[in-house]
Coordinates of C-alpha atoms and ligand atoms in Angstrom, one line a residue:
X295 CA -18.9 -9.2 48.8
X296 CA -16.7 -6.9 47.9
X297 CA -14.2 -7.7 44.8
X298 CA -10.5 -8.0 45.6
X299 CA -8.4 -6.8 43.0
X300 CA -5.7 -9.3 43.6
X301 CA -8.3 -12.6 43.2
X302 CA -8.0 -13.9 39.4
X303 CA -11.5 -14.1 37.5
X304 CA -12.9 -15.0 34.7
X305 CA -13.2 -12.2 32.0
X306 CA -16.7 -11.6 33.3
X307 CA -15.4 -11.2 36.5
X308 CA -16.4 -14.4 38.3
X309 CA -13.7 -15.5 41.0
X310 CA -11.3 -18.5 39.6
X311 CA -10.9 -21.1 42.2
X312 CA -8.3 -23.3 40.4
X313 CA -5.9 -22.1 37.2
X314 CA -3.6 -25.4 37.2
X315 CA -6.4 -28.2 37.0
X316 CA -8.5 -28.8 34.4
X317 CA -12.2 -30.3 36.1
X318 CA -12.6 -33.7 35.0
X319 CA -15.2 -36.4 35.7
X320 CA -12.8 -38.2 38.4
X321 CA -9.1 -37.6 38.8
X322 CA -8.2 -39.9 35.7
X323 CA -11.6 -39.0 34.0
X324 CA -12.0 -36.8 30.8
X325 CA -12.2 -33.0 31.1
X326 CA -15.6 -31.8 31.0
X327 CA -17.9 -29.5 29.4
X328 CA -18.8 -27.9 32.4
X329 CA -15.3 -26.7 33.1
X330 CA -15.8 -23.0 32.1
X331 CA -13.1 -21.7 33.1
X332 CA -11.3 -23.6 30.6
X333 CA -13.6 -23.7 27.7
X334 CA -13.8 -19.7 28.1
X335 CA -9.6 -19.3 28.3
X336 CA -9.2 -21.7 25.5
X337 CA -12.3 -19.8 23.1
X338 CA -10.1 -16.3 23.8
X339 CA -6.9 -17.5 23.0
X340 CA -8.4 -19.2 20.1
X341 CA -8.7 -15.9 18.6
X342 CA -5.8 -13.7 19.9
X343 CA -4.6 -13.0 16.7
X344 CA -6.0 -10.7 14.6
X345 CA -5.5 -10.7 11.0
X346 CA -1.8 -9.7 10.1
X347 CA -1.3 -6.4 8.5
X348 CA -1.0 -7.4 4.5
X349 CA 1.9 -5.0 4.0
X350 CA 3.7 -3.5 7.2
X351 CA 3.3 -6.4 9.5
X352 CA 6.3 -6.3 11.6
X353 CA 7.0 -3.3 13.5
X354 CA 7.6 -1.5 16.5
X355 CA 6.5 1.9 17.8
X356 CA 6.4 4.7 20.3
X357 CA 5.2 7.5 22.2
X358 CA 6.1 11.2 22.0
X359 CA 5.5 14.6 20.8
X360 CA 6.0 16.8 17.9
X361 CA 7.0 20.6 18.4
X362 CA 6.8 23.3 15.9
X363 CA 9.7 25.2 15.3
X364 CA 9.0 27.6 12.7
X365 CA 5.8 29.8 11.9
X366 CA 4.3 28.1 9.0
X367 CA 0.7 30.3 8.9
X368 CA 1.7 31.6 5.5
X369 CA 0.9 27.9 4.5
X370 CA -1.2 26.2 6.3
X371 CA -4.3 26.7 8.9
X372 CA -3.5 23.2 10.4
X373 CA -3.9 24.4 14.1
X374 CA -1.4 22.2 15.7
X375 CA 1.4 24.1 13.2
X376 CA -0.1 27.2 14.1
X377 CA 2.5 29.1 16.8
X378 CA 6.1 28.5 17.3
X379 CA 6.8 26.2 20.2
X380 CA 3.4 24.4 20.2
X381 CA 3.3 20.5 21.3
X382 CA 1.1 17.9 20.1
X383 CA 0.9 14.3 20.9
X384 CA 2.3 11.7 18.8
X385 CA 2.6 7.7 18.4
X386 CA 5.0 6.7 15.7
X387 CA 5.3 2.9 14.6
X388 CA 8.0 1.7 12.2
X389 CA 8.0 -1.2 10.1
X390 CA 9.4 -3.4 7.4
X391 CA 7.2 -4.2 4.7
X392 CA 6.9 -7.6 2.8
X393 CA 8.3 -9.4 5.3
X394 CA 5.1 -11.5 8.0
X395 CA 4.9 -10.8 11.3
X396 CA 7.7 -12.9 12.7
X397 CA 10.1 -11.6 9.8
X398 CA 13.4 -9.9 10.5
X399 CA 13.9 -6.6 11.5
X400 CA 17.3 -6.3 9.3
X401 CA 15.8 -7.7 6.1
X402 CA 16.3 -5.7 2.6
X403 CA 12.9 -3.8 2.4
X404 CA 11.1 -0.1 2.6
X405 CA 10.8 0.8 6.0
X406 CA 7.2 2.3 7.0
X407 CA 7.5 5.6 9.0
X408 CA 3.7 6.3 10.1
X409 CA 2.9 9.2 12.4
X410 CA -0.5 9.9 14.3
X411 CA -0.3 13.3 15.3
X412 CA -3.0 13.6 18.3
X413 CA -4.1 17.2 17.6
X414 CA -6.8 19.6 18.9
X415 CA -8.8 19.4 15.4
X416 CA -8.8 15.3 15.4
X417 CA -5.9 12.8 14.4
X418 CA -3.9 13.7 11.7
X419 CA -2.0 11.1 10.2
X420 CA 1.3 10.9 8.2
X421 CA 1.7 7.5 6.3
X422 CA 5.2 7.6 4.8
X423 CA 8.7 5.1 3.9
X424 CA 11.8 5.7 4.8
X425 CA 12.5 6.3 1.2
X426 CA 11.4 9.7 -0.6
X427 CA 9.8 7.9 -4.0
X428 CA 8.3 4.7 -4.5
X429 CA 8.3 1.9 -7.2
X430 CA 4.7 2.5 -8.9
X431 CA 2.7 5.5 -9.5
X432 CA -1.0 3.9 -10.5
X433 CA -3.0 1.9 -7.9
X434 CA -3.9 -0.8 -10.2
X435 CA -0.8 -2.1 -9.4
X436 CA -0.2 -2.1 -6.3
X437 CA -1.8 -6.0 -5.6
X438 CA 0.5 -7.2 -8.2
X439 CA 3.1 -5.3 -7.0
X440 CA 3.0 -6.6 -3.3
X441 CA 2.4 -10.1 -4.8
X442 CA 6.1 -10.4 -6.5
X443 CA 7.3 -9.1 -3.4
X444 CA 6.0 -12.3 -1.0
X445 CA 5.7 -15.8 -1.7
X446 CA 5.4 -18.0 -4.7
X447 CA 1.9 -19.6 -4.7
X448 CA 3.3 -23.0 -5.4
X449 CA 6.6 -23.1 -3.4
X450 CA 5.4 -20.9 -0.9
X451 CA 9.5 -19.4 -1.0
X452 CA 10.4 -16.1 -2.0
X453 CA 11.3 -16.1 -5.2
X454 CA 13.3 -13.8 -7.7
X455 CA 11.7 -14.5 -10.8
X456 CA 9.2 -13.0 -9.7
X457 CA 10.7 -9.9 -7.9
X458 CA 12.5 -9.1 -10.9
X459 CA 10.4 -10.1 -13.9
X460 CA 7.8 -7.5 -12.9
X461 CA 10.0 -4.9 -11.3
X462 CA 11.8 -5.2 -15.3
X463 CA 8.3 -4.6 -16.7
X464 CA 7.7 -1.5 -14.9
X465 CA 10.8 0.7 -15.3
X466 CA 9.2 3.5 -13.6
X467 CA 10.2 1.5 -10.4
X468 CA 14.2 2.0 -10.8
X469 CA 14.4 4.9 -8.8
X470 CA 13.1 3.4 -5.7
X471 CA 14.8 0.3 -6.9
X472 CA 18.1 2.0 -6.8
X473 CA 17.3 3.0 -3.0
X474 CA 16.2 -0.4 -1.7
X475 CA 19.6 -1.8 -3.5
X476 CA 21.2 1.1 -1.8
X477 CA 22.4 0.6 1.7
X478 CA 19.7 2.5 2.7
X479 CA 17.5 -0.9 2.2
X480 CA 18.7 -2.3 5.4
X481 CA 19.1 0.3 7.8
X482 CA 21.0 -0.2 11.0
X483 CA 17.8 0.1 13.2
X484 CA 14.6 2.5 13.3
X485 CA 16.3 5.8 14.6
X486 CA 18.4 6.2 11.7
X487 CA 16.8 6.1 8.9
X488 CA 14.3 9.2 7.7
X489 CA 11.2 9.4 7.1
X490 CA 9.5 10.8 3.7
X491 CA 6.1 11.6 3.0
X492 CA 6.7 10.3 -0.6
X493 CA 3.6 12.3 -2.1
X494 CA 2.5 15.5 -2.8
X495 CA 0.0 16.8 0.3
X496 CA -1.9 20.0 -0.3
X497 CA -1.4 22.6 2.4
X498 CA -3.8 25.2 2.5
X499 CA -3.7 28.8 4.6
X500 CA -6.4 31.1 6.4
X501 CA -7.0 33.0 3.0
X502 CA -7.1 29.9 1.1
X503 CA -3.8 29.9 -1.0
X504 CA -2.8 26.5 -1.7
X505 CA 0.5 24.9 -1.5
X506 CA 1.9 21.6 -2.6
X507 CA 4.3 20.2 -0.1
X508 CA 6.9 17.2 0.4
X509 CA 7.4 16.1 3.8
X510 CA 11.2 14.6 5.0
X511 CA 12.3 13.5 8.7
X512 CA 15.5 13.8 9.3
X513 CA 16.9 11.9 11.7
X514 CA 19.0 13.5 14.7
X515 CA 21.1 10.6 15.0
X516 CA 22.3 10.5 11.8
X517 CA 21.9 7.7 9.1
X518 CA 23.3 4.4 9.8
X519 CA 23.1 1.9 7.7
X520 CA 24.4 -2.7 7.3
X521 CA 26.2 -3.4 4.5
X522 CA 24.5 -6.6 2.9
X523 CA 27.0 -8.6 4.9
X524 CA 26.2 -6.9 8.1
X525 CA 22.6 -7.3 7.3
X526 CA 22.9 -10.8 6.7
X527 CA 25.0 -11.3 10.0
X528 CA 22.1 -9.3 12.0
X529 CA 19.6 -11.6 10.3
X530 CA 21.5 -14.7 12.1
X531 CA 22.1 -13.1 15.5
X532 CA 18.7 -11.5 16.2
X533 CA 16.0 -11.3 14.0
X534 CA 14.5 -8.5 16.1
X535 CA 17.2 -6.2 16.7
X536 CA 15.3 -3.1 15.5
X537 CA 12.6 -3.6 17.9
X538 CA 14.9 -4.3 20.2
X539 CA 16.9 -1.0 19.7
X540 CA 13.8 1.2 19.5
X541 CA 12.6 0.0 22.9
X542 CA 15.6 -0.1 24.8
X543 CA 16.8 3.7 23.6
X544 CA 14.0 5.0 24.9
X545 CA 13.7 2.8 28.0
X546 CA 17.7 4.2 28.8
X547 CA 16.2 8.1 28.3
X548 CA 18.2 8.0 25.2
X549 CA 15.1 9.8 23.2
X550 CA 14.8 9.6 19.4
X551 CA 14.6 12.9 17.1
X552 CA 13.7 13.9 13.6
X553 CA 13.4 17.1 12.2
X554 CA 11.2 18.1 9.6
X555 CA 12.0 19.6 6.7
X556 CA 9.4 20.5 4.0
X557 CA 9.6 21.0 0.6
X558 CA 6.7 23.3 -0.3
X559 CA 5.3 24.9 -4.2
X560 CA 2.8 27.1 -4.5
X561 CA 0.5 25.4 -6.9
X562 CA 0.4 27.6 -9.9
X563 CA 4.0 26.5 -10.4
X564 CA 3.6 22.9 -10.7
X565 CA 1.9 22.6 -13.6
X566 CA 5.3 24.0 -15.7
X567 CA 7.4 22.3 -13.4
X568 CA 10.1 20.1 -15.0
X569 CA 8.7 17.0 -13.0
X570 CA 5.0 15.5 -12.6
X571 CA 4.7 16.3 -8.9
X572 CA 1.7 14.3 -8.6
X573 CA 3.7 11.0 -9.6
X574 CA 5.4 9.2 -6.9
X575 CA 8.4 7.6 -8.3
X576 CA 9.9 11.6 -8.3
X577 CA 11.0 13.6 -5.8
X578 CA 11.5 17.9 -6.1
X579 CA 15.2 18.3 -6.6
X580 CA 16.4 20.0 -3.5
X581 CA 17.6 23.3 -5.1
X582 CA 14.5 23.7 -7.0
X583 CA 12.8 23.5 -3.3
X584 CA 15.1 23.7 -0.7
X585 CA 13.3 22.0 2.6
X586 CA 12.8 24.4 5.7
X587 CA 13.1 23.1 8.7
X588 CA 9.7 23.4 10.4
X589 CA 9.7 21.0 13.9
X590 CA 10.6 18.3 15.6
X591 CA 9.3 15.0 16.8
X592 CA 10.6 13.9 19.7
X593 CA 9.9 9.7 20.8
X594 CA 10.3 9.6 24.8
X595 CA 7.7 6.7 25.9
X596 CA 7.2 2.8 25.1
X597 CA 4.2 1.5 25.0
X598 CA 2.8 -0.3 28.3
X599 CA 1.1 -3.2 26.2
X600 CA 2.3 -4.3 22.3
X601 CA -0.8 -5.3 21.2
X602 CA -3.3 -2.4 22.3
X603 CA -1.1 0.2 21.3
X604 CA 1.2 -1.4 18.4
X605 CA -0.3 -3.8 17.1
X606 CA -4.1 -2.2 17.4
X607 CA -2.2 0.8 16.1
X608 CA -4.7 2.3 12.9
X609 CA -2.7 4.5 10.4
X610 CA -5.0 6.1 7.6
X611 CA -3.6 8.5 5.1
X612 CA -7.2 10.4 4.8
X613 CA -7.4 11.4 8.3
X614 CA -6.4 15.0 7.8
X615 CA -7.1 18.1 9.4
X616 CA -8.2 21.4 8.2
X617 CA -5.4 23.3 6.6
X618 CA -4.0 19.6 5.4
X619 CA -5.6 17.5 2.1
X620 CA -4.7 15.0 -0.6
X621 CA -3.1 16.2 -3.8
X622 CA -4.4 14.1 -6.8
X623 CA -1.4 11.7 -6.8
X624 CA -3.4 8.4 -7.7
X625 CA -0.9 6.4 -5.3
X626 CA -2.7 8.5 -2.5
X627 CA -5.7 8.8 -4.0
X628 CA -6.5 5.0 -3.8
X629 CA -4.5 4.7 -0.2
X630 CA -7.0 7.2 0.8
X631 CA -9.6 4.4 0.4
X632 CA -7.3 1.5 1.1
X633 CA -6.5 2.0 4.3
X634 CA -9.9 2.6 5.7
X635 CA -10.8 -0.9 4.4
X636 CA -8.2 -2.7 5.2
X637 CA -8.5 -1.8 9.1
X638 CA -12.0 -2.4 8.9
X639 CA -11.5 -5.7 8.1
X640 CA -8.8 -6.2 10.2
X641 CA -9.3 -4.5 13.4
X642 CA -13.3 -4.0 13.0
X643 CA -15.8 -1.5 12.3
X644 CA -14.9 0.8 15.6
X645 CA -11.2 0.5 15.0
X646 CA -11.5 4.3 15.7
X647 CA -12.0 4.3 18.9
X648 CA -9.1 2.0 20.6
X649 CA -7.7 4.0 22.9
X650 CA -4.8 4.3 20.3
X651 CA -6.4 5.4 17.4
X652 CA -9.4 7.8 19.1
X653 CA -8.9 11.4 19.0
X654 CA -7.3 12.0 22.8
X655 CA -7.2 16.2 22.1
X656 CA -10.1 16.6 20.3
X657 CA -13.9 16.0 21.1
X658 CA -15.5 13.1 19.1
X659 CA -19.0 14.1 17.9
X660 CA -20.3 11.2 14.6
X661 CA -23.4 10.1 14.0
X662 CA -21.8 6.9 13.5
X663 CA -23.5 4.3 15.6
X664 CA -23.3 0.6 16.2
X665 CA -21.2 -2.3 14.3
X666 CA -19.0 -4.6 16.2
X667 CA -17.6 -4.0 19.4
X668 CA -18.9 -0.7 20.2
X669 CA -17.3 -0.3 23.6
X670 CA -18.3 3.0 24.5
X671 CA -21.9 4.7 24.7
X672 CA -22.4 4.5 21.7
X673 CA -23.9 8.1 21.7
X674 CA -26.2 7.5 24.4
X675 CA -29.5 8.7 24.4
X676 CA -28.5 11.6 21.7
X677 CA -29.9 11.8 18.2
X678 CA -28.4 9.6 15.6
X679 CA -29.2 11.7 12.5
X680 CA -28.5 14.9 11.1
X681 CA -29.9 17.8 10.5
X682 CA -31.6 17.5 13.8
X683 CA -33.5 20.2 16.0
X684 CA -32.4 18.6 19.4
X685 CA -28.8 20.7 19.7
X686 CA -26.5 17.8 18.3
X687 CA -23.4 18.7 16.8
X688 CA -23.8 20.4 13.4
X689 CA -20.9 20.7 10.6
X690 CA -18.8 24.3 10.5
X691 CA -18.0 25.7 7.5
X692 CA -14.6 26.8 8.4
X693 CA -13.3 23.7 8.8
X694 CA -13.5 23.0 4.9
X695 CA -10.3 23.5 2.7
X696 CA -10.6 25.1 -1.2
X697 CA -10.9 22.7 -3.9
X698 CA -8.6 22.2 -6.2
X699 CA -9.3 22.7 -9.9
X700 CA -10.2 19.6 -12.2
X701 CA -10.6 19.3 -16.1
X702 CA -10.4 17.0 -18.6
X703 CA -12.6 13.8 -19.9
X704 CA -12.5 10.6 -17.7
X705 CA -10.3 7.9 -18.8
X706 CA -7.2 5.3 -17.9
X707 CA -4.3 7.5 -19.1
X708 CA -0.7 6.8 -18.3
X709 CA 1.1 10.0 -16.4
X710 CA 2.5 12.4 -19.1
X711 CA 5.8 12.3 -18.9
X712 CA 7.0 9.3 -19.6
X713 CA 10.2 9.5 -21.1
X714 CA 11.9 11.1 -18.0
X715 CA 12.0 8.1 -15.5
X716 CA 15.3 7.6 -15.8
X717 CA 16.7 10.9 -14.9
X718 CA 17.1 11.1 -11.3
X719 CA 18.1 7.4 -10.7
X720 CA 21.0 8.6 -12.9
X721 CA 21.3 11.8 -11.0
X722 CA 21.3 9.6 -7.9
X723 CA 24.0 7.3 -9.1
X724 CA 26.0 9.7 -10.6
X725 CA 25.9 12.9 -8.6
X726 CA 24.7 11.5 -4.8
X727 CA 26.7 8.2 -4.4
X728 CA 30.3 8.0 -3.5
X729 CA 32.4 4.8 -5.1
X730 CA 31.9 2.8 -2.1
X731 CA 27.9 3.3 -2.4
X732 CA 28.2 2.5 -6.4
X733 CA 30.2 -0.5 -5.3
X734 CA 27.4 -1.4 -2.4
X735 CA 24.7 -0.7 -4.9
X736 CA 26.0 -2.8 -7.7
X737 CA 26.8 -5.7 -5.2
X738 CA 23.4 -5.3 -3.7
X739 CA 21.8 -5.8 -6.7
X740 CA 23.7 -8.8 -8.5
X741 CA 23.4 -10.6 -5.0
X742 CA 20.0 -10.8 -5.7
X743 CA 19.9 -10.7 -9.3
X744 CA 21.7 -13.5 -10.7
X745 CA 19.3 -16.1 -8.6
X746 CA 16.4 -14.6 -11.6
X747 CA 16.2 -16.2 -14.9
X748 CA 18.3 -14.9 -17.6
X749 CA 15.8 -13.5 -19.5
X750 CA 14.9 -11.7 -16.7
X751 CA 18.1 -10.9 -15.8
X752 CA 19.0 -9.2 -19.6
X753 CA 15.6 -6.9 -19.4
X754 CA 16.6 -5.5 -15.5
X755 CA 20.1 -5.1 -17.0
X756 CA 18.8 -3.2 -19.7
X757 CA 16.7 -0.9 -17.6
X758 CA 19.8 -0.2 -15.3
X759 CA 21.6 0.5 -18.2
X760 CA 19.0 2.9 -19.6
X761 CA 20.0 4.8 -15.6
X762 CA 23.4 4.8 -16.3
X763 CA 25.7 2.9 -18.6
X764 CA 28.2 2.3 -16.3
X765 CA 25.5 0.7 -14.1
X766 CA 24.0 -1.6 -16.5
X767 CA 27.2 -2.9 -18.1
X768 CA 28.8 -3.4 -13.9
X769 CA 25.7 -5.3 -13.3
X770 CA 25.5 -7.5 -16.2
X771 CA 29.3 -8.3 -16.0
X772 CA 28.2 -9.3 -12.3
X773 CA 24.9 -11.5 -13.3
X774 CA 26.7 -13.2 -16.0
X775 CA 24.7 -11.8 -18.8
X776 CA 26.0 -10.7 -22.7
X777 CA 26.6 -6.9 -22.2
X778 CA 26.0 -7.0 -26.4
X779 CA 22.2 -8.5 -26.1
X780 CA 21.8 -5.9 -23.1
X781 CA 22.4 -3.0 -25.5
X782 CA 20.1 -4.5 -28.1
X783 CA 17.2 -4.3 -25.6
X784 CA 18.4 -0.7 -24.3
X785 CA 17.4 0.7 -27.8
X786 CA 14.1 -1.0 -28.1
X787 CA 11.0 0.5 -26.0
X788 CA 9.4 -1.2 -23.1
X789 CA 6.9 -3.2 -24.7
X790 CA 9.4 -4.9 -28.1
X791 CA 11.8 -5.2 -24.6
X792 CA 9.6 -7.1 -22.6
X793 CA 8.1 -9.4 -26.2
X794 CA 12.0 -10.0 -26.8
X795 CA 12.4 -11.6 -23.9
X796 CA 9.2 -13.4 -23.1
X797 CA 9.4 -17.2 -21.6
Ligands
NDP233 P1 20.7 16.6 -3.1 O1 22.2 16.3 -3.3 O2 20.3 17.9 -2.7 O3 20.0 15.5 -2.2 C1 20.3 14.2 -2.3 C2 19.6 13.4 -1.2 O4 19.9 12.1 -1.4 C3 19.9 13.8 0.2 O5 18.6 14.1 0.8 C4 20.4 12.5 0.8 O6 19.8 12.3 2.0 C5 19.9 11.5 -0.1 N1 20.6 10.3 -0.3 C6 22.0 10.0 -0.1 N2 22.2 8.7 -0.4 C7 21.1 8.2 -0.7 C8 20.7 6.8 -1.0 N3 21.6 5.9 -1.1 N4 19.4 6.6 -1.3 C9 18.5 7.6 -1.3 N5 18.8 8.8 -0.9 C10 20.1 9.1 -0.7 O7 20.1 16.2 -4.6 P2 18.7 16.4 -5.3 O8 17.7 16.9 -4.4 O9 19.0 17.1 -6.6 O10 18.4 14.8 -5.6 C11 19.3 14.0 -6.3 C12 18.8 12.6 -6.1 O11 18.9 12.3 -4.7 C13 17.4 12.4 -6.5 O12 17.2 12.1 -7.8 C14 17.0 11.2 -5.6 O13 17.4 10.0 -6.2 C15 17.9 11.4 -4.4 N6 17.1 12.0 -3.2 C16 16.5 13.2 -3.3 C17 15.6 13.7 -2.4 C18 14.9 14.9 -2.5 O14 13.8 15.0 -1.9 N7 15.3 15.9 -3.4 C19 15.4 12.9 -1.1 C20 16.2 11.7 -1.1 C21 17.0 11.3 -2.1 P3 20.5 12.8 3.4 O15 20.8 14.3 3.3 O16 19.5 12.5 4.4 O17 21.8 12.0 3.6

């Protein structure tokens, strides 16, 4: 018989005679066991839903292409920067991040900007925020982090105690704090916000010179941003509006850009440099290293299906290509590993090869075989180790990037410079804001604030105040705290700060 494509089956293909009745024993009977049809639909829906993304579950993304617009060969070999006008494929997915899947789209978070650039020498991947710094530089604390950030484990609510009581412990997190309580913390939608790399990356050219570089997406349709008002008024009318916008842009032909700017050091001049450029909570001033303008990306497709390309979407900081490598920022250093595991617990052991996250411009030769769900051929009849002398693919050399010099004993040692955390949240508060973004920022933050204990409320105070004065004292005024005990913590470090004021 030959199969006609408009006749519903079963997902192994068998012919559905009836979708509406379930087959019992007698029209009043029970259902029965027998009624495969059923037990089958029921056992897939059962599991439709893969594990939600721990960080980054809401989100929306897009097709499109990035273009390079300046020759960059004096930095890097990366072949799909190599020549001036060059295209590459790309899917870009943007996201809030503490917020679960269902969570709203105008909520006061970091937004993920994550790029898969599709290139000739594999997938290259570019995990950044929408913000240029982030709010710790050591791994270890990352769990902890993310845990202040969601629920309480006995109310299940959100809950400012404990947003603020460790964000207070850990004062290298008041520069990204600053930008989060900024309006930038609740962008207007996805295409206008930027998109930072945060680290450092290592770019690396033919003769093997070495460059540190800082990546920034501009967007082309300028940055738009809610007040908290507007933010909260979005939350109301459509929790969703950001998807919403993203999809129907690009479904009118109205076609989202960025440019990209780079920031790049050659790396005999970071060790001297007046920031750790290895430590995320900094960025490069922008005189020390003005950003060049290097391409474009360009968003001009929606996905045909959420799930297989959005929400199966696999972003992994370590999938470089040659000319392209990790600095030794431990942030990336432990997202290098991270990422890997957390998609192959969530998405499965050939995550890889989804039609979203294989390499589409580049041939895929592992000797990885087998594990769940291997949809392909699994290699075939080919050889499954290496060296072999039956003409499987073998490494080349050329593909390898210079290593970067290491010295020193092993050890848990805090970065080095730790006196100068303060310095460009103040430079961002003094020198960047206007008075209306002072006056957002400080409303921002005593909105949230005040709902924290006062103990808590006194250390945050202090650490704004150890930013800027002026900040410190508008905020306490606004949280209802003694601007006296605030300066009494100001002068004492970290540690007598956080025993002062202790439960
Ligand atoms: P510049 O004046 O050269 O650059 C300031 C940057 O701040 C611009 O890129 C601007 O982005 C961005 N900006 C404006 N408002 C905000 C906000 N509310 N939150 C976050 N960023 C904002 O100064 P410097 O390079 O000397 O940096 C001064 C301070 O600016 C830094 O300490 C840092 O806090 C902040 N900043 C610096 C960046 C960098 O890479 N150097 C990047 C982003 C912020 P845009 O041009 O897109 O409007």
């Amino acid at each position: 018989m030959s199969k006609r494509d408009d006749v519903l089956t079963t997902g192994f293909g068998k012919p559905v005679d009836d979708d509406q009745n379930s087959m019992t024993a007698g029209p009043k009977g029970p259902v029965l066991m027998q009624d495969v049809h059923l037990l089958e639909k029921l056992g897939h829906f059962d599991r439709e839903r893969t594990p939600e993304r721990v960080v980054h579950a809401k989100g929306a993304g897009a097709h499109g292409y990035f273009e390079v617009t300046a020759d960059v060969t004096k930095y890097t070999k990366a072949d799909f920067l190599s020549t001036v006008g060059k295209k590459t494929e790309v899917f870009a997915r943007f996201s809030t991040v503490g917020g679960e899947k269902g969570s709203a789209d105008a909520e006061r978070d970091p937004r993920g900007f994550a790029i898969k650039f599709y290139t000739q020498e594999g997938n290259y991947d570019m995990t950044g925020n929408n913000t240029p710094v982030f709010f710790i530089r050591d791994p270890l604390k990352f769990p902890d982090f993310i845990h202040t950030q969601k629920r309480n484990p006995r109310t299940n609510l959100k809950d400012p105690d404990m947003f603020w009581d460790f964000l207070s412990l850990t004062p290298e997190s008041v520069h990204q704090v600053m930008v989060l309580f900024s309006d930038r913390g609740t962008p207007a939608d996805f295409r206008h916000m930027n998109g930072y790399s945060s680290h450092t990356y290592v770019w690396s050219n033919a003769a093997g010179e070495q460059f540190y570089v800082q990546y920034h997406f501009k967007t082309e349709q300028g940055i738009k941003n809610f007040t908290a008002a507007e933010a909260d008024a979005m939350k109301a009318a459509d929790a969703d509006h950001a998807t919403r916008d993203l999809f129907e842009a690009i479904e009118r032909g109205e076609y989202p850009e960025w440019r990209l700017e780079m920031q790049i050091m050659p790396v005999a001049e970071a060790d001297n440099y007046r920031f750790d450029v290895f430590d995320i909570t900094k960025v490069w001033p922008h005189a020390d290293y003005p950003p060049m303008t290097i391409g474009r990306m360009v968003l001009d497709r929606n996905p045909d299906n959420y799930f297989a390309e959005v929400e199966q979407s696999a972003f992994n900081p370590s999938n470089f290509v040659p000319g392209i490598g990790p600095s030794a920022d431990k942030m990336l250093q432990a997202r290098l590993f991270s990422y890997h595991d957390t998609l192959l617990h969530r998405l499965g052991s050939n995550y890889h090869l989804l039609p979203v996250n294989a390499p589409k411009n580049a041939p895929m030769s592992s000797y990885q075989r087998d594990g769940h769900m291997r949809f392909d051929d699994n290699g075939g009849a080919g050889p499954n180790y290496w060296p072999n002398s039956l003409d499987g693919a073998g490494p080349d050399p050329s593909a390898g990037d210079p290593g970067m010099p290491v010295t020193g004993e092993t050890g848990r040692t805090p970065y080095p410079h730790p006196n100068d955390d303060f310095v460009q949240p103040g430079a961002l508060y003094r020198d960047v804001m206007s008075d209306k973004d002072r006056d957002h920022l400080v409303g921002n933050i005593t909105g949230h604030l005040k709902n924290a204990q006062e103990r808590i409320r006194l250390r945050q105070c202090a650490v704004f105040y150890k930013v800027d004065p002026d900040l410190g004292m508008r905020i306490a005024q606004g949280v209802g705290v003694d601007v006296a005990t605030v300066e009494r913590l100001v002068a004492m470090s970290s540690d007598e700060r956080a025993a002062a004021t202790v439960k």
